[in-house]
Amino acid sequence: MNLIKAEFITSSANLKSCPPMNTPEFAFIGRSNVGKSSLINFITNRKKLAKVSQTPGKTRLINHFLINDQWYLVDLPGYGFARLSRSERESLEKLIYSYFSERKNIEHTFVLVDSRLEPQVNDISFMAWLASRKIGFTIVFTKSDKLSKGKLAKNMTHYMTYLTEFRPYATEIIPSSILDHSGKEEILEVIANYLDEPSS
Ligand code: GDP
């Protein structure tokens, strides 16, 4: 897929203010600092697209970007929540979980994880929840430039053993790096396949 046009549409603090569900969408989610904004800017060829709405204090919003006038790239708030109070954390969790429960136009989800880390409890429990809701997802292994090829392959194999638990909802890991310019074509190809074969 050629990415011709990427346009910021809106930032929403709740489901009601999100755009209508008449356009297929692809969600990007991961723990804060995983490299989500960088990856979105890289995929869309825009230096600051993902930062448009991410001024300080506004990172708890859901951002919709319209791509090629055809599909939404959805930038969901980062989880991990270390710096939030318990009630803030709970309301953010509620927002994320209700998003996936109610947005019927989500075609597919990309869960970003740092390629250097051991599988983290909150990533795995989020994936388990997606699988329990029959929501398909692809793992994106971010910052892959920080590892040797051998170590990256080893970490991917290790992570795959966790994913067997979530089959058929998770099958693939795509390594990505904004420094090596890798992963973009593979992510766009996954999206193109869903757009060619819309789910019923
Ligand atoms: P977010 O909080 O998930 O949106 O993460 P950011 O996109 O702000 O990235 C967090 C940090 O990781 C920043 O310092 C980025 O420069 C760095 N980063 C993001 N992607 C990569 C990558 O592919 N390679 C390397 N080496 N650093 C990255």
Tab-separated table of C-alpha atoms in Angstrom, residues 23-27 71-72 103-109 135-137 191 193-195 197-200:
chain	number	residue	atom	x	y	z
A	23	THR	CA	-14.720	3.783	8.280
A	24	PRO	CA	-12.483	0.758	8.910
A	25	GLU	CA	-9.918	1.385	11.582
A	26	PHE	CA	-6.617	-0.043	12.774
A	27	ALA	CA	-5.655	0.486	16.402
A	71	TRP	CA	-9.093	4.116	6.852
A	72	TYR	CA	-8.394	5.384	10.343
A	103	ARG	CA	-15.909	0.074	18.174
A	104	LYS	CA	-17.275	-2.412	15.698
A	105	ASN	CA	-15.220	-0.912	12.857
A	106	ILE	CA	-11.847	-2.045	14.278
A	107	GLU	CA	-10.394	-4.321	11.617
A	108	HIS	CA	-7.172	-5.172	13.367
A	109	THR	CA	-4.926	-4.099	16.241
A	135	ILE	CA	-10.013	-9.500	18.543
A	136	GLY	CA	-7.117	-10.198	16.179
A	137	PHE	CA	-3.790	-8.486	16.696
A	191	ILE	CA	-3.571	-3.383	6.795
A	193	ASN	CA	-4.922	-7.327	3.357
A	194	TYR	CA	-7.715	-6.424	5.773
A	195	LEU	CA	-8.962	-3.637	3.513
A	197	GLU	CA	-10.973	-8.596	2.585
A	198	PRO	CA	-13.252	-6.658	4.950
A	199	SER	CA	-14.559	-8.700	7.851
A	200	SER	CA	-18.294	-9.348	7.812
